[in-house]
XYZ file of C-alpha atoms in Angstrom:
339
model
C -12.967 10.310 0.154
C -9.476 9.096 -0.514
C -7.891 6.185 -2.187
C -5.175 4.693 -0.325
C -3.202 2.071 -2.337
C -0.043 1.737 -0.482
C 0.564 -2.039 -1.450
C 0.175 -1.159 -5.250
C 3.245 0.823 -5.030
C 5.277 -1.940 -3.544
C 4.804 -4.100 -6.587
C 7.064 -4.174 -9.639
C 5.871 -2.773 -13.040
C 4.441 -6.227 -14.427
C 2.869 -6.852 -11.126
C 1.128 -3.360 -11.149
C -0.141 -3.917 -14.550
C -1.818 -7.158 -13.386
C -3.261 -5.654 -10.400
C -5.002 -3.030 -12.358
C -6.428 -5.414 -14.928
C -7.464 -7.650 -11.984
C -9.043 -4.746 -10.039
C -10.926 -3.513 -13.087
C -12.151 -7.007 -13.921
C -13.233 -7.973 -10.516
C -15.144 -4.796 -10.014
C -17.128 -5.663 -13.175
C -17.496 -9.230 -11.989
C -15.870 -10.664 -15.147
C -15.651 -14.436 -15.470
C -12.406 -14.111 -17.521
C -10.149 -11.158 -16.868
C -7.372 -10.655 -19.664
C -4.125 -9.297 -18.355
C -1.648 -7.058 -20.105
C 1.343 -9.441 -19.951
C 2.661 -12.449 -22.130
C 5.175 -13.996 -19.851
C 4.146 -16.355 -17.160
C 4.207 -15.111 -13.526
C 4.692 -17.201 -10.538
C 2.304 -18.416 -7.883
C 4.158 -16.355 -5.390
C 3.798 -13.293 -7.658
C 0.033 -13.718 -7.973
C -0.440 -14.207 -4.199
C 1.457 -11.014 -3.631
C -0.843 -9.157 -6.212
C -4.029 -10.634 -4.709
C -3.032 -9.610 -1.198
C -1.941 -5.981 -2.332
C -5.277 -5.689 -4.168
C -7.511 -6.759 -1.464
C -5.759 -4.865 1.311
C -5.722 -1.617 -0.592
C -9.487 -2.339 -1.649
C -11.432 -3.832 1.103
C -14.608 -3.458 -0.929
C -13.249 -6.357 -2.834
C -14.781 -8.912 -0.243
C -16.274 -11.201 -2.972
C -13.295 -13.053 -4.480
C -12.254 -16.429 -3.429
C -8.459 -16.431 -3.717
C -8.025 -20.142 -3.448
C -10.182 -20.826 -6.287
C -8.803 -18.121 -8.607
C -6.577 -19.533 -11.429
C -4.889 -18.363 -14.422
C -5.239 -19.533 -18.190
C -3.662 -18.837 -21.524
C -4.625 -19.247 -25.160
C -2.618 -20.664 -28.115
C -1.241 -17.250 -28.673
C 0.099 -16.869 -25.150
C -2.311 -14.429 -24.041
C -2.945 -14.577 -20.148
C -6.102 -14.367 -18.237
C -7.176 -14.666 -14.524
C -10.366 -16.693 -13.961
C -11.798 -15.647 -10.785
C -14.272 -17.301 -8.552
C -16.749 -15.176 -6.693
C -18.594 -15.847 -3.421
C -21.576 -13.895 -4.419
C -23.312 -12.990 -7.617
C -23.063 -9.654 -9.095
C -26.559 -8.603 -8.015
C -25.827 -9.674 -4.347
C -22.668 -7.644 -4.302
C -24.486 -4.571 -5.603
C -27.084 -5.128 -2.794
C -24.218 -5.444 -0.155
C -22.593 -2.510 -1.525
C -25.647 -0.430 -1.023
C -25.934 -1.495 2.449
C -22.395 -0.735 3.238
C -22.391 2.725 1.575
C -25.448 3.586 3.557
C -24.122 2.498 6.708
C -20.747 4.275 6.201
C -22.502 7.456 5.394
C -24.716 7.192 8.409
C -21.716 6.675 10.695
C -20.011 9.601 9.257
C -22.987 11.725 10.154
C -23.724 10.185 13.601
C -20.127 10.326 14.567
C -19.721 13.859 13.061
C -16.620 12.744 11.240
C -16.744 15.229 8.545
C -16.503 18.056 11.060
C -13.599 16.600 13.041
C -9.920 16.715 12.690
C -8.042 13.614 11.688
C -7.189 12.572 15.484
C -10.893 12.955 16.389
C -12.109 11.125 13.422
C -9.807 8.199 14.353
C -10.713 8.273 17.962
C -14.422 8.318 17.250
C -14.127 5.385 14.740
C -12.139 3.493 17.308
C -14.594 4.141 19.921
C -17.550 3.083 17.744
C -15.743 -0.158 16.985
C -15.066 -1.071 20.780
C -18.555 -0.316 21.687
C -20.522 -1.850 18.780
C -18.341 -4.787 17.159
C -17.686 -7.935 18.701
C -14.849 -10.354 17.908
C -16.022 -13.310 16.229
C -14.678 -16.378 18.029
C -16.564 -18.818 15.531
C -15.201 -17.011 12.438
C -12.926 -19.517 11.579
C -15.115 -22.519 11.970
C -14.814 -24.160 8.481
C -18.285 -25.805 8.888
C -19.749 -22.351 8.849
C -18.330 -21.127 5.397
C -20.587 -18.011 5.188
C -19.461 -17.001 8.707
C -15.730 -17.376 7.641
C -16.153 -15.268 4.613
C -18.042 -12.564 6.369
C -15.765 -12.533 9.350
C -12.524 -12.073 7.525
C -14.111 -9.234 5.420
C -15.916 -5.936 5.849
C -19.265 -7.700 5.686
C -18.666 -9.198 9.179
C -18.509 -5.604 10.522
C -21.035 -3.829 8.357
C -23.550 -6.535 8.076
C -23.249 -8.562 11.418
C -21.313 -6.276 13.697
C -19.131 -9.274 14.404
C -15.651 -10.034 12.687
C -12.175 -11.308 13.219
C -9.093 -9.045 12.983
C -8.919 -8.931 9.103
C -12.474 -7.854 8.697
C -12.080 -5.419 11.579
C -8.979 -3.789 10.214
C -10.423 -3.603 6.705
C -13.531 -2.012 7.927
C -11.514 0.444 9.809
C -9.617 1.324 6.551
C -12.918 1.679 4.642
C -14.447 4.050 7.349
C -11.324 6.237 7.751
C -10.567 6.502 4.154
C -14.260 7.603 3.574
C -13.606 10.426 5.770
C -10.303 11.529 4.161
C -7.813 9.921 6.758
C -5.080 7.872 5.234
C -5.275 4.198 6.561
C -3.739 0.931 5.480
C -4.119 -2.679 6.656
C -1.094 -4.241 8.008
C -0.812 -8.177 8.333
C 1.647 -10.490 10.015
C 1.583 -12.239 13.326
C 0.500 -11.258 16.956
C 2.625 -12.918 19.614
C 1.201 -13.964 22.992
C 3.094 -16.307 25.419
C 5.573 -17.047 22.588
C 2.913 -18.174 20.156
C 2.645 -16.599 16.910
C -0.900 -16.084 15.356
C -1.671 -14.717 12.001
C -3.116 -11.105 12.643
C -4.190 -8.059 10.975
C -4.362 -4.311 12.065
C -3.853 -0.791 10.691
C -1.352 2.100 10.191
C -2.984 5.408 10.209
C -1.621 8.839 9.164
C -2.395 11.763 11.630
C -1.288 15.057 10.635
C 1.418 13.623 8.235
C 2.717 10.988 10.751
C 2.057 7.309 10.635
C 0.983 5.434 13.888
C 0.294 1.740 14.527
C -3.446 1.015 15.470
C -4.918 -2.281 16.570
C -8.586 -1.908 17.029
C -9.112 -5.680 17.457
C -7.098 -5.955 20.500
C -8.593 -2.934 22.019
C -12.075 -4.786 21.236
C -10.960 -7.711 22.991
C -9.641 -5.923 26.032
C -12.765 -3.763 26.292
C -14.844 -6.863 26.427
C -18.425 -6.858 27.555
C -18.093 -3.471 29.592
C -18.874 -1.246 26.532
C -18.752 2.005 28.551
C -15.203 1.781 29.473
C -13.160 1.821 26.166
C -9.457 0.613 26.191
C -6.927 2.613 24.245
C -3.831 0.247 24.813
C -3.096 -0.091 20.992
C -4.262 3.357 19.774
C -1.427 5.076 17.851
C 1.813 3.354 18.933
C 5.441 3.681 17.681
C 7.068 0.732 16.066
C 9.111 0.115 19.168
C 5.997 -0.443 21.282
C 3.966 -2.318 18.570
C 6.867 -4.717 17.784
C 6.792 -6.222 21.358
C 3.870 -8.276 20.360
C 3.151 -7.645 16.538
C 5.361 -8.820 13.536
C 4.548 -7.523 10.086
C 4.921 -9.769 7.251
C 5.771 -6.768 4.777
C 7.556 -3.421 4.701
C 5.450 -0.810 6.293
C 5.645 2.962 7.003
C 8.015 3.779 10.021
C 6.088 4.906 12.986
C 8.411 6.961 15.357
C 5.967 9.640 16.534
C 4.295 9.708 19.943
C 2.454 12.862 19.557
C -0.933 11.377 18.601
C -0.708 8.467 21.132
C -3.995 8.354 23.123
C -2.241 8.753 26.499
C 0.099 11.523 25.215
C -2.951 13.479 23.786
C -4.800 13.087 27.061
C -1.839 14.392 29.079
C -1.632 11.145 31.124
C 1.671 9.599 29.902
C 4.388 10.084 32.448
C 8.320 9.644 32.781
C 8.501 11.348 36.324
C 6.926 10.215 39.505
C 5.917 13.637 40.937
C 3.944 14.472 37.635
C 2.146 11.181 37.784
C 1.183 11.746 41.326
C 0.064 15.371 40.647
C -2.329 13.932 38.030
C -3.576 11.271 40.508
C -4.313 14.067 42.981
C -6.262 15.892 40.335
C -8.418 12.681 39.780
C -8.968 12.185 43.412
C -10.219 15.758 43.962
C -12.732 15.047 41.093
C -13.912 11.831 42.987
C -13.035 9.671 39.770
C -13.574 6.195 40.067
C -11.032 5.013 37.400
C -7.445 5.944 37.219
C -5.614 5.230 34.147
C -2.150 6.280 33.002
C 0.881 5.349 30.966
C 4.255 5.027 32.748
C 7.390 5.467 30.613
C 10.919 4.634 30.952
C 12.240 3.780 34.518
C 8.760 4.895 36.041
C 7.260 1.637 34.460
C 8.498 -0.472 37.103
C 6.761 -3.546 38.502
C 5.652 -1.823 41.814
C 4.158 1.368 40.304
C 0.475 0.056 39.917
C 0.389 -0.962 43.670
C 2.322 2.143 44.639
C -0.373 4.433 42.956
C -3.173 2.209 44.276
C -2.064 2.321 47.819
C -1.599 6.165 47.422
C -5.214 6.778 46.220
C -6.563 4.416 49.286
C -4.533 6.353 51.729
C -5.311 9.747 50.241
C -9.066 8.909 50.410
C -8.905 7.518 53.922
C -7.088 10.528 55.040
C -9.812 12.767 53.597
C -12.487 10.633 55.501
C -13.754 8.927 52.454
C -14.256 5.178 51.921
C -13.317 3.532 48.633
C -14.351 -0.134 48.900
C -12.506 -2.612 46.811
C -9.621 -1.810 44.521
C -9.224 -3.553 41.029
C -6.126 -3.075 39.118
C -4.990 -4.363 35.597
C -2.267 -3.353 33.322
C -0.395 -3.804 30.009
C 3.060 -3.975 31.486
C 4.857 -4.160 28.087
C 3.094 -0.850 27.045
C 3.354 0.634 30.418
C -0.442 1.178 30.879
C -1.969 0.805 34.154
C -5.640 1.000 35.423
C -6.886 1.361 38.921
C -10.640 1.086 39.423
C -12.329 1.779 42.775
C -15.461 -0.572 43.119
């Protein structure tokens, strides 16, 4: 197990001291947490510390940020007065369940016997097949649902969460099997609209990559047998098309651990793409999935490949029925399914 405290190192010395005291006090469920500074600090600084601490440590899921306050005595000594969502006993109960589930998953998915890429892939696939996006997780009339959905409890207790809960649970599971992973926050961009969002950056063989399990869960939908890998280990260039981070993050340039690169189905040249399609046809595959890069990612490539598959099958005397196509054109990912 590794402890990956990326955001702690983005704080100044005073904020780091407060972070440490706040973390230690919260883990002990203290009602008043003395902090080792005498000068006042701003609300902006407190919010930065709180976000750093909870992103670095997703097991702190029991703190109510909006109800936390600070106080000082006549000698100028400062303290944080936290409010907890759950009692100390309830937190211990939840923690036992979370630890049990993480250990069971590590064994079931054979994570300890895998390399870092395989660990990430198996964790990603488990989320896509077993976790649902909680569309009611922002309903303020269901406070317990909101709390769970935005934290790891949503995943580990209910198998349903929103992006923040999913990203934090991904970090917990990968960190538990010695893969460096951080939670990234910011906005997702769809149809020109910015929506608060959370995802991950994961380290594979010393290189950071962007990973959005939530969006792959949403695209996978109800068909849990066919997992989507659109947002599995992207570069900043690709991720920044529809994601905007709200803080400084590790620079992600490598393509090596991208899912389509690893599978050998990412192409810049048409003849190599068609040779790959020929191999799938020879195997009587029903799903054709590939990534087209650069000039190959033109608007007609999906139809061109679909027509080629149909013509090839007909020439071989085979019927294919209906053809369904889908794509994430911004990322160059195309899927053709024979029904």
